[in-house]
mmCIF file of C-alpha atoms in Angstrom:
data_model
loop_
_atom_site.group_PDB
_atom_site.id
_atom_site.type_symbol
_atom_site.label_atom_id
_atom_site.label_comp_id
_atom_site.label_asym_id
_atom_site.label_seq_id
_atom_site.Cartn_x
_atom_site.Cartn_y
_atom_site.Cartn_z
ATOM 1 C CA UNK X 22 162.280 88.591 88.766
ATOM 2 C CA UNK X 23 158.951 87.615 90.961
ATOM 3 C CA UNK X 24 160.024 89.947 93.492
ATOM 4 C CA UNK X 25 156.985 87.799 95.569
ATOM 5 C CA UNK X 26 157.967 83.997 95.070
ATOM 6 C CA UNK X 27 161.627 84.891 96.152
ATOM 7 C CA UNK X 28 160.471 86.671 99.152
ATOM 8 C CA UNK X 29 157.882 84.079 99.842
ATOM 9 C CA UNK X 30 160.713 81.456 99.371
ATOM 10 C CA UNK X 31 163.584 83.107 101.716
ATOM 11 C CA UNK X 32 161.123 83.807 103.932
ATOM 12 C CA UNK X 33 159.637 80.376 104.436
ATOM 13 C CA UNK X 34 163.169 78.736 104.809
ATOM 14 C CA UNK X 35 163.967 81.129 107.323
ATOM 15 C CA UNK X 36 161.195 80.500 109.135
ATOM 16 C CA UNK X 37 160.957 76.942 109.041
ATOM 17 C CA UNK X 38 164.496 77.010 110.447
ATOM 18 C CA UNK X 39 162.502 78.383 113.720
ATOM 19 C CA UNK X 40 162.429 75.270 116.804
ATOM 20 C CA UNK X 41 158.626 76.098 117.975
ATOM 21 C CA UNK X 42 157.804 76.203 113.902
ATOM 22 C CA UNK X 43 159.512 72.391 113.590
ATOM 23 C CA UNK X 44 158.016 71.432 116.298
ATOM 24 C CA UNK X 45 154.096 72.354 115.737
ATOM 25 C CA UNK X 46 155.265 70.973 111.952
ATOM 26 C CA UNK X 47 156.440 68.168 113.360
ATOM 27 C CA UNK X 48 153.284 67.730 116.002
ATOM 28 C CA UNK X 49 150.643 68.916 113.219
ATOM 29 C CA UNK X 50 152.254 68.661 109.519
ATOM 30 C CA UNK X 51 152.572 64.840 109.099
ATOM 31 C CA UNK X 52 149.431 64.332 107.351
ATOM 32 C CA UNK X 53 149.900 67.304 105.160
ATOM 33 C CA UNK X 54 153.678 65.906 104.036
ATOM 34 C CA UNK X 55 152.189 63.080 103.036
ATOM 35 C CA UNK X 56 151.613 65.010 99.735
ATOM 36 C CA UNK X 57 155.345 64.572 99.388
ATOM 37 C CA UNK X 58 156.386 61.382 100.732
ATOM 38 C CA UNK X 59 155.752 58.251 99.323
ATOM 39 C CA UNK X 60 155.597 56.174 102.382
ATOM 40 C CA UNK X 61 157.085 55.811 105.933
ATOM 41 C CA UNK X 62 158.995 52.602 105.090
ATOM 42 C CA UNK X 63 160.669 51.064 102.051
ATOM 43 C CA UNK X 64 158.224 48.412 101.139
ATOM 44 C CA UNK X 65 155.544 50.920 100.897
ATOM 45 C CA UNK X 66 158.047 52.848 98.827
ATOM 46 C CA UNK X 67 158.628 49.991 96.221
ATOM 47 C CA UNK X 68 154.863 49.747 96.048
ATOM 48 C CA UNK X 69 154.133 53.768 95.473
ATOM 49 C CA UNK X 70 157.125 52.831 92.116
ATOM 50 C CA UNK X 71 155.660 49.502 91.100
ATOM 51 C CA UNK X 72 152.687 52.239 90.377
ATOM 52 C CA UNK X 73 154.699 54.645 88.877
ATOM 53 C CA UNK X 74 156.620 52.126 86.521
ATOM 54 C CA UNK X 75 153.345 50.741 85.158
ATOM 55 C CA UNK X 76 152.634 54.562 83.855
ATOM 56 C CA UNK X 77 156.119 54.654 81.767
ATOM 57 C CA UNK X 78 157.815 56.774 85.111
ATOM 58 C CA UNK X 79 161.239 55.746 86.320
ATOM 59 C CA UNK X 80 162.155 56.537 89.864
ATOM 60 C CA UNK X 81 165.278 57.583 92.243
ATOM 61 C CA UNK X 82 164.674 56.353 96.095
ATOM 62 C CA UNK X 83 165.855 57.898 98.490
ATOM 63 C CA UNK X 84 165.613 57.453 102.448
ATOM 64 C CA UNK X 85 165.152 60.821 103.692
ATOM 65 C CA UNK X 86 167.710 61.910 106.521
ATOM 66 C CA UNK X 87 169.761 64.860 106.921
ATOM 67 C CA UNK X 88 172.369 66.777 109.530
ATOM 68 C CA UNK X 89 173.094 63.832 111.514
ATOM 69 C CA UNK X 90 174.836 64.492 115.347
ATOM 70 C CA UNK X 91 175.860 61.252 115.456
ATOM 71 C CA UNK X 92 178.255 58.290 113.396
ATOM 72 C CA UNK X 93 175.746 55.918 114.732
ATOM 73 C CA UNK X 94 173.123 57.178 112.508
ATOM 74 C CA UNK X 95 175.278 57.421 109.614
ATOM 75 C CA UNK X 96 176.225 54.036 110.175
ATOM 76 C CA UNK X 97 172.403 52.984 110.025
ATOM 77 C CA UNK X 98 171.584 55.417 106.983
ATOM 78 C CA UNK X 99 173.847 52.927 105.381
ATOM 79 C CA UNK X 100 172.940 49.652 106.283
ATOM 80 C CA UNK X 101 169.205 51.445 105.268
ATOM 81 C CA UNK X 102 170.552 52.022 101.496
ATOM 82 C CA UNK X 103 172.473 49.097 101.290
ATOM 83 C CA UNK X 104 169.146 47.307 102.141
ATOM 84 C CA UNK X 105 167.446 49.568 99.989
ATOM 85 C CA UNK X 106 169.286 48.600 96.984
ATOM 86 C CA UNK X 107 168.556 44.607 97.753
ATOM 87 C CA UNK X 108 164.821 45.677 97.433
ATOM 88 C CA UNK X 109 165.285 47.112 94.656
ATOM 89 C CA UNK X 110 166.929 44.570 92.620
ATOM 90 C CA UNK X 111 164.529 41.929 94.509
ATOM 91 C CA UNK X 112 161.590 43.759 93.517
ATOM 92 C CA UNK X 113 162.494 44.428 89.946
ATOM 93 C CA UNK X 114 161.295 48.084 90.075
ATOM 94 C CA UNK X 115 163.084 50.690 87.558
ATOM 95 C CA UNK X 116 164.514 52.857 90.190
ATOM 96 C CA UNK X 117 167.909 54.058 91.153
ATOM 97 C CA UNK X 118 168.503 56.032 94.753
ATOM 98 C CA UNK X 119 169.498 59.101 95.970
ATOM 99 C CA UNK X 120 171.412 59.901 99.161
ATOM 100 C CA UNK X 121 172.284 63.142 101.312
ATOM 101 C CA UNK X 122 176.078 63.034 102.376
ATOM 102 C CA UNK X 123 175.588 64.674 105.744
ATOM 103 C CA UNK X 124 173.259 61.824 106.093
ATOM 104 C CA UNK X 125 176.216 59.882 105.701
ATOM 105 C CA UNK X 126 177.871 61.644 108.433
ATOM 106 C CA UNK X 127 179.965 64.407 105.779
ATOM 107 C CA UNK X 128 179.594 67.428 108.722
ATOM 108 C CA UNK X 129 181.201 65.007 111.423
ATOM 109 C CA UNK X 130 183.800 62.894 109.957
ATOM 110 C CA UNK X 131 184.762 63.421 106.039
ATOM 111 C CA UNK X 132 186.321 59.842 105.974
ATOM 112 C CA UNK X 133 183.608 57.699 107.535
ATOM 113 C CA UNK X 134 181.186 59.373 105.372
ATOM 114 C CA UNK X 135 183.343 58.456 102.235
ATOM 115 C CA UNK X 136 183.158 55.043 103.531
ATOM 116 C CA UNK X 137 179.650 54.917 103.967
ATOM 117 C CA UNK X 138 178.910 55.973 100.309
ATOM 118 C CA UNK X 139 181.505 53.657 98.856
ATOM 119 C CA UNK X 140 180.327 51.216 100.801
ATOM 120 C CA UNK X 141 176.212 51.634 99.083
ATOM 121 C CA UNK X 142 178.042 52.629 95.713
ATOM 122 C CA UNK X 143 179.916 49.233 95.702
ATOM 123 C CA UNK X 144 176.692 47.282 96.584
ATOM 124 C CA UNK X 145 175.022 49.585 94.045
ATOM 125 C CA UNK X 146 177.433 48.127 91.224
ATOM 126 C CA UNK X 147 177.169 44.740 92.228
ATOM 127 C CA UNK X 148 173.342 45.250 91.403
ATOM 128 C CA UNK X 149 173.738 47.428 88.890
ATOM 129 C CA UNK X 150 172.073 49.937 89.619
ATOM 130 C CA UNK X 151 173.151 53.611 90.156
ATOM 131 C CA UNK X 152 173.888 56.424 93.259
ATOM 132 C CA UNK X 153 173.045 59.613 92.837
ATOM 133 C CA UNK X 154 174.503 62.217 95.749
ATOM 134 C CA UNK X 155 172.243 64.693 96.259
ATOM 135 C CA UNK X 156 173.992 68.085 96.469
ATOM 136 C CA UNK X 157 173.240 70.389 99.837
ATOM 137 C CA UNK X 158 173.725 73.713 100.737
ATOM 138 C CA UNK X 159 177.038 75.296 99.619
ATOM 139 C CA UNK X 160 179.444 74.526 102.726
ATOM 140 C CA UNK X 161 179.165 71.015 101.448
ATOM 141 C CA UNK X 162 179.677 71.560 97.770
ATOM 142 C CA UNK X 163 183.614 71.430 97.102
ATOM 143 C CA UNK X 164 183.349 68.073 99.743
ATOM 144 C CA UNK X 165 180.551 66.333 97.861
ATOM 145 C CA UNK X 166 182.000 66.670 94.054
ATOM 146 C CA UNK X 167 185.606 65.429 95.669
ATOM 147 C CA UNK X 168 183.729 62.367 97.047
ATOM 148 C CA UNK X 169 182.597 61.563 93.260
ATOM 149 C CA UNK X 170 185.767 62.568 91.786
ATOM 150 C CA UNK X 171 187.130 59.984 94.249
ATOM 151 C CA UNK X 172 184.952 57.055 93.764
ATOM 152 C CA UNK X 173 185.503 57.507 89.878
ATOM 153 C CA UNK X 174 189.012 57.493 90.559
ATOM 154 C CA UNK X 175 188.814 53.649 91.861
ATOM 155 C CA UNK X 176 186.517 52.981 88.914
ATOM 156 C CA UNK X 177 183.156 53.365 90.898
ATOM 157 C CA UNK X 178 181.692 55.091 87.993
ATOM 158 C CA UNK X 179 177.664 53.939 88.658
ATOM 159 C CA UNK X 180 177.503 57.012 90.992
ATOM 160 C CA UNK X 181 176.985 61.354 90.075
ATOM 161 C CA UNK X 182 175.749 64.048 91.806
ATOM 162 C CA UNK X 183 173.567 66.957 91.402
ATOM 163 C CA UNK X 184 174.079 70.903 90.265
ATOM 164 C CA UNK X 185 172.517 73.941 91.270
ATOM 165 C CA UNK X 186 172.420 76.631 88.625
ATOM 166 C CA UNK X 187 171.890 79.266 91.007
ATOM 167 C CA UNK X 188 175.782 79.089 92.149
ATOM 168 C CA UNK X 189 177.940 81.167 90.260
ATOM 169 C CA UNK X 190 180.646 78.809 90.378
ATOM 170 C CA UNK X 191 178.089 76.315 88.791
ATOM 171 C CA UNK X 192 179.047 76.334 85.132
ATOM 172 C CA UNK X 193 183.027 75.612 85.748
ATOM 173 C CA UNK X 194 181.773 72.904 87.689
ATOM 174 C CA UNK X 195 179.749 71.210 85.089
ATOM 175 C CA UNK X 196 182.562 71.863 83.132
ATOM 176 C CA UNK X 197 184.974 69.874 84.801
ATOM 177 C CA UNK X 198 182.005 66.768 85.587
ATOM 178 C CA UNK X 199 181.603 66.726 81.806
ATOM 179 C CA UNK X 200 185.423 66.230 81.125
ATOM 180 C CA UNK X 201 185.493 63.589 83.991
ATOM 181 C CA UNK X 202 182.653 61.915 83.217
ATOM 182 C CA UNK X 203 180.507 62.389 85.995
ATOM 183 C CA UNK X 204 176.827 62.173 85.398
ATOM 184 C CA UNK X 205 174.881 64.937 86.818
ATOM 185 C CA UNK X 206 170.908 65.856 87.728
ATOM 186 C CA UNK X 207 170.557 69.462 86.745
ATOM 187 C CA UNK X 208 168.782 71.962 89.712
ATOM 188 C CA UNK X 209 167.619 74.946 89.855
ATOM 189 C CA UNK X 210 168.560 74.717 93.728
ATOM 190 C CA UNK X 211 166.343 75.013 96.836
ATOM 191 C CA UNK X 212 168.476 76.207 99.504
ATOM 192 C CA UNK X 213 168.705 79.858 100.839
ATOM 193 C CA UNK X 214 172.303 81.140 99.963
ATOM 194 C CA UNK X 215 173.905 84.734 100.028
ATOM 195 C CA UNK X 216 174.295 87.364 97.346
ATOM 196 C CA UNK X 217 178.379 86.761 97.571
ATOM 197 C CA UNK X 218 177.789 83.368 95.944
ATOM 198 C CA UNK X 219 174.734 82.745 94.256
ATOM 199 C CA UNK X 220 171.970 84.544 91.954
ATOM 200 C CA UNK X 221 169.399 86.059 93.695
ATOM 201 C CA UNK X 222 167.218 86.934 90.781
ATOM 202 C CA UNK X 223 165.316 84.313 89.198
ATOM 203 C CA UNK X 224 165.917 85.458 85.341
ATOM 204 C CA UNK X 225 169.492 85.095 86.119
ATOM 205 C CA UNK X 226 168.488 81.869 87.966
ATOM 206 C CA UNK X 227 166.602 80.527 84.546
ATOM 207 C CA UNK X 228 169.693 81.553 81.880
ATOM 208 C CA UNK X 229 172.310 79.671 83.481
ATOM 209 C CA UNK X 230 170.597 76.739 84.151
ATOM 210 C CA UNK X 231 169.266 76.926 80.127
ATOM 211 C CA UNK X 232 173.092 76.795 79.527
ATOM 212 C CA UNK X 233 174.063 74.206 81.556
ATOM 213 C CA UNK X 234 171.286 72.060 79.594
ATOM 214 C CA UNK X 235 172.677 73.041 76.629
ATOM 215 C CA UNK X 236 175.880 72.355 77.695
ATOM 216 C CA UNK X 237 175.116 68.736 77.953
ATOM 217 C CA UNK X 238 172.814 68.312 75.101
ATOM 218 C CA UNK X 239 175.643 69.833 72.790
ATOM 219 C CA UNK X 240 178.064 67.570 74.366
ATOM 220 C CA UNK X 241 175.972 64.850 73.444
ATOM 221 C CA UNK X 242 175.895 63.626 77.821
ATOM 222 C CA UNK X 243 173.197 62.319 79.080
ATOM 223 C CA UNK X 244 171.689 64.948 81.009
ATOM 224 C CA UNK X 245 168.855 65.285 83.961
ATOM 225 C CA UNK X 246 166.996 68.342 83.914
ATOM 226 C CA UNK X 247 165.089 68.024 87.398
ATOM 227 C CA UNK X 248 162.183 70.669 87.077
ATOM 228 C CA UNK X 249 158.369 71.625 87.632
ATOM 229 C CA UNK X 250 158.637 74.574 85.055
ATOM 230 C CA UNK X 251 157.092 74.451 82.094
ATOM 231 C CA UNK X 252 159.162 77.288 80.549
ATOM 232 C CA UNK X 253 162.376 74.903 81.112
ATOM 233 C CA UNK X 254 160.240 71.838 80.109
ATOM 234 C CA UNK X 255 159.013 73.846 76.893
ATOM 235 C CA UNK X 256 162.520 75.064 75.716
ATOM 236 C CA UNK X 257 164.702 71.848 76.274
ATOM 237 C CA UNK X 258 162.064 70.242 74.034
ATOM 238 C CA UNK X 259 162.336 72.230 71.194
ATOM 239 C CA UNK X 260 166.432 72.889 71.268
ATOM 240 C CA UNK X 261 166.259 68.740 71.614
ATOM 241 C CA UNK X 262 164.174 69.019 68.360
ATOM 242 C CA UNK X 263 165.983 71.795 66.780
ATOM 243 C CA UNK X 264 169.654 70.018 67.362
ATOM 244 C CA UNK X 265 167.909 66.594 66.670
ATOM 245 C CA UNK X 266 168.966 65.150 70.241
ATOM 246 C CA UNK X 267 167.389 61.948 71.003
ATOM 247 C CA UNK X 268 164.499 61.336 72.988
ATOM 248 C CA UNK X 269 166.807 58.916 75.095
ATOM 249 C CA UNK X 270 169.922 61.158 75.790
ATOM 250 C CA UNK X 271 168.418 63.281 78.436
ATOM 251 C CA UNK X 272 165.495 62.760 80.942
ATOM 252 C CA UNK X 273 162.568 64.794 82.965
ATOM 253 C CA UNK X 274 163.021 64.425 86.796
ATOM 254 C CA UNK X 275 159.775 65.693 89.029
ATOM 255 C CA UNK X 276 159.507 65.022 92.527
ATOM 256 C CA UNK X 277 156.856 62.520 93.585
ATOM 257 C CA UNK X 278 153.105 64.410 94.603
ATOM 258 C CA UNK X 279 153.781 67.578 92.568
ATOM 259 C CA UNK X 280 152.582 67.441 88.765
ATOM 260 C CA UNK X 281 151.753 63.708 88.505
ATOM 261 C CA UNK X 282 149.989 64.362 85.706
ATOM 262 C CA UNK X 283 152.145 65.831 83.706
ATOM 263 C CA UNK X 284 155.012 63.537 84.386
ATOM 264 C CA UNK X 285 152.377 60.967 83.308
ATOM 265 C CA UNK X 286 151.934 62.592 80.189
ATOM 266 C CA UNK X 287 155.532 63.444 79.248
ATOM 267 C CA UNK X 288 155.902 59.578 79.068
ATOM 268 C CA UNK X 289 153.291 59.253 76.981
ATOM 269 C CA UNK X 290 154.915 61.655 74.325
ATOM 270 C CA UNK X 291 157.808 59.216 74.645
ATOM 271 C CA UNK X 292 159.929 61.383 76.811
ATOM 272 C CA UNK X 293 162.278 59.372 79.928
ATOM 273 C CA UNK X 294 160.681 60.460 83.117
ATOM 274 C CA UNK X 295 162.248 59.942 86.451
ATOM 275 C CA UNK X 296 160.039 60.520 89.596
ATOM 276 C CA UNK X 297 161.963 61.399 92.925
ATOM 277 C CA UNK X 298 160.510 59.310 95.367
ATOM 278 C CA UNK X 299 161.394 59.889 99.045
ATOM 279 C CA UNK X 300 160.528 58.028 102.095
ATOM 280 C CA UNK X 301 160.985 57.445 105.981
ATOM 281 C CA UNK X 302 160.206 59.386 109.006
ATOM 282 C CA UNK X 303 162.534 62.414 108.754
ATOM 283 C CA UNK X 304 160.456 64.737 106.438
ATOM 284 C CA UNK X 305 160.675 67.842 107.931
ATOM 285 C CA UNK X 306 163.739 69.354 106.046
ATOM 286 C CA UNK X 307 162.754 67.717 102.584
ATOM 287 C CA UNK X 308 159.295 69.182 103.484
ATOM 288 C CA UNK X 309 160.228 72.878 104.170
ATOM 289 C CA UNK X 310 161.993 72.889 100.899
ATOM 290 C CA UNK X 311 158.781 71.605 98.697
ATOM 291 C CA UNK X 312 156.779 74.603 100.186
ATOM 292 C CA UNK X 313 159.618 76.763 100.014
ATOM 293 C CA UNK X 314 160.424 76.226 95.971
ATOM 294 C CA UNK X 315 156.729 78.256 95.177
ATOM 295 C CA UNK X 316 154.033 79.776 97.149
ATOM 296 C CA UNK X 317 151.871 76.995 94.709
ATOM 297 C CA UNK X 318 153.103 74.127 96.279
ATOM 298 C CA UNK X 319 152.347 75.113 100.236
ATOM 299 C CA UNK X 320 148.682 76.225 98.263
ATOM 300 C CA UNK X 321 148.266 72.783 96.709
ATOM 301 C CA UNK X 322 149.159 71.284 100.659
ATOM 302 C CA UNK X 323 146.525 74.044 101.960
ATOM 303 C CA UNK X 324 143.785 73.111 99.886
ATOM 304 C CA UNK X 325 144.010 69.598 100.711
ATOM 305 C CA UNK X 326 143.924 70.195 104.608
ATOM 306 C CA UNK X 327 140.189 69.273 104.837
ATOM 307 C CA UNK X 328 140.113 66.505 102.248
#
């Protein structure tokens, strides 16, 4: 284990989670973020993937917004996706979108945030196009796979949700999506969660979520491996090449502003490349969590202060 990158990283999150530290972020941060976020609205959005689509790069939208106090917001986090999803079929983009369910309202009212996501899910469909539900911080894990599990139930299959492998309870999980399924985007995970429940030490970190993508590849799933590390990158491109899996059953997901480049160039060698692509005004969170992933990141942001 880098006994300094997972200090750095609980370190940062716990800081970040500091009121004076969001606020001077929020006061003095907002041109640095812009690393990160594609735009502050969704028509700059569809532009910053128009871009990315000429290069080969699909894309997953998603309006940032998190830990809502009120159903009001939910309520316009909707309408937001719901509008999203016109632009997207109106624009012709190759994008799908991601949402947060406590964006949704999931810590206020369970029901009127499964209402909310059927609700963008079911406009999703009619466009055909596909939801994917980001997965939070572990008080809201056994609540967002039941809201999938439910929304396949009444045939709303065009929707699947993310994995950490840093859980332990992760591999039952994927387990139980493949049997169902469910189509999943495959995490290392970014959150800060206790010894009692997850892997603190990044080799332990790195096997299971090898074995989750094997998992999939052997159960011939489409599978999402969402990473930045070119040890994971490396290896799922040689067990695809040892098993003979097919360039188009699985896909690279990077986050938009971190290793463009390479996400350029892994489209080039023919490989399906998915960009995540966020947007809107409420960065902070999203933010905090870039830096926090590796001390290169908040470097990359530093170095670019002056520029």
């Amino acid at each position: 284990m880098k006994i300094g990158n997972e200090l750095y990283r609980k370190t940062l999150l716990t800081v970040s989670g500091n009121p004076l530290v969001e606020k001077l972020t929020l006061r003095y941060g907002k041109s640095l973020a812009r690393k990160f976020i594609a735009s502050s609205d969704l028509e700059g959005a569809l532009q910053e993937v128009k871009q990315l689509n000429a290069k080969g790069i699909m894309a997953t939208l998603d309006h940032l917004g998190e830990g809502i106090t009120g159903l009001e917001q939910a309520a316009s986090y909707r309408n937001e996706y719901i509008r999203l999803i016109e632009g997207i079929s109106k624009s012709g983009v190759n994008s799908n979108v991601s949402l947060k369910p406590t964006q949704m309202g999931l810590s206020l009212n369970k029901e009127v945030c499964y209402e909310h996501i059927r609700a963008v899910v079911r406009e999703a469909k009619y466009h055909r196009n596909f939801v994917r539900i980001d997965m939070e911080d572990s008080p809201y894990t056994d609540a967002t796979l039941e809201i999938v599990k439910k929304l396949h139930k009444e045939q709303l299959t065009n929707v699947g949700t993310v994995i950490q492998s840093y859980l332990f309870r992760t591999e039952q999980d994927v387990q139980d999506c493949i049997q169902q399924g469910i189509s999943l985007r495959l995490v290392k995970g970014a959150y800060k969660e206790p010894a009692s429940i997850a892997y603190q030490n990044a080799k332990d970190v790195l096997w299971q979520y090898k074995r989750i993508i094997q998992m999939h590849l052997d159960h011939n799933v489409y599978t999402a491996i969402a990473s930045h590390d070119d040890k994971i990158i490396k290896w799922t491109k040689q067990y695809a090449l040892e098993h003979e899996v097919p360039k188009d059953r699985f896909e690279f997901q990077m986050l938009y502003g971190l290793r463009m480049q390479e996400q350029a160039k892994l489209a080039e060698e023919g490989y399906r490349v998915r960009c995540y692509v966020p947007y809107g005004t409420m960065w902070y969170p999203y933010y905090t969590r870039r830096l926090a992933e590796k001390p290169a990141n908040l470097m990359m942001v530093l170095k670019n202060m002056g520029r």
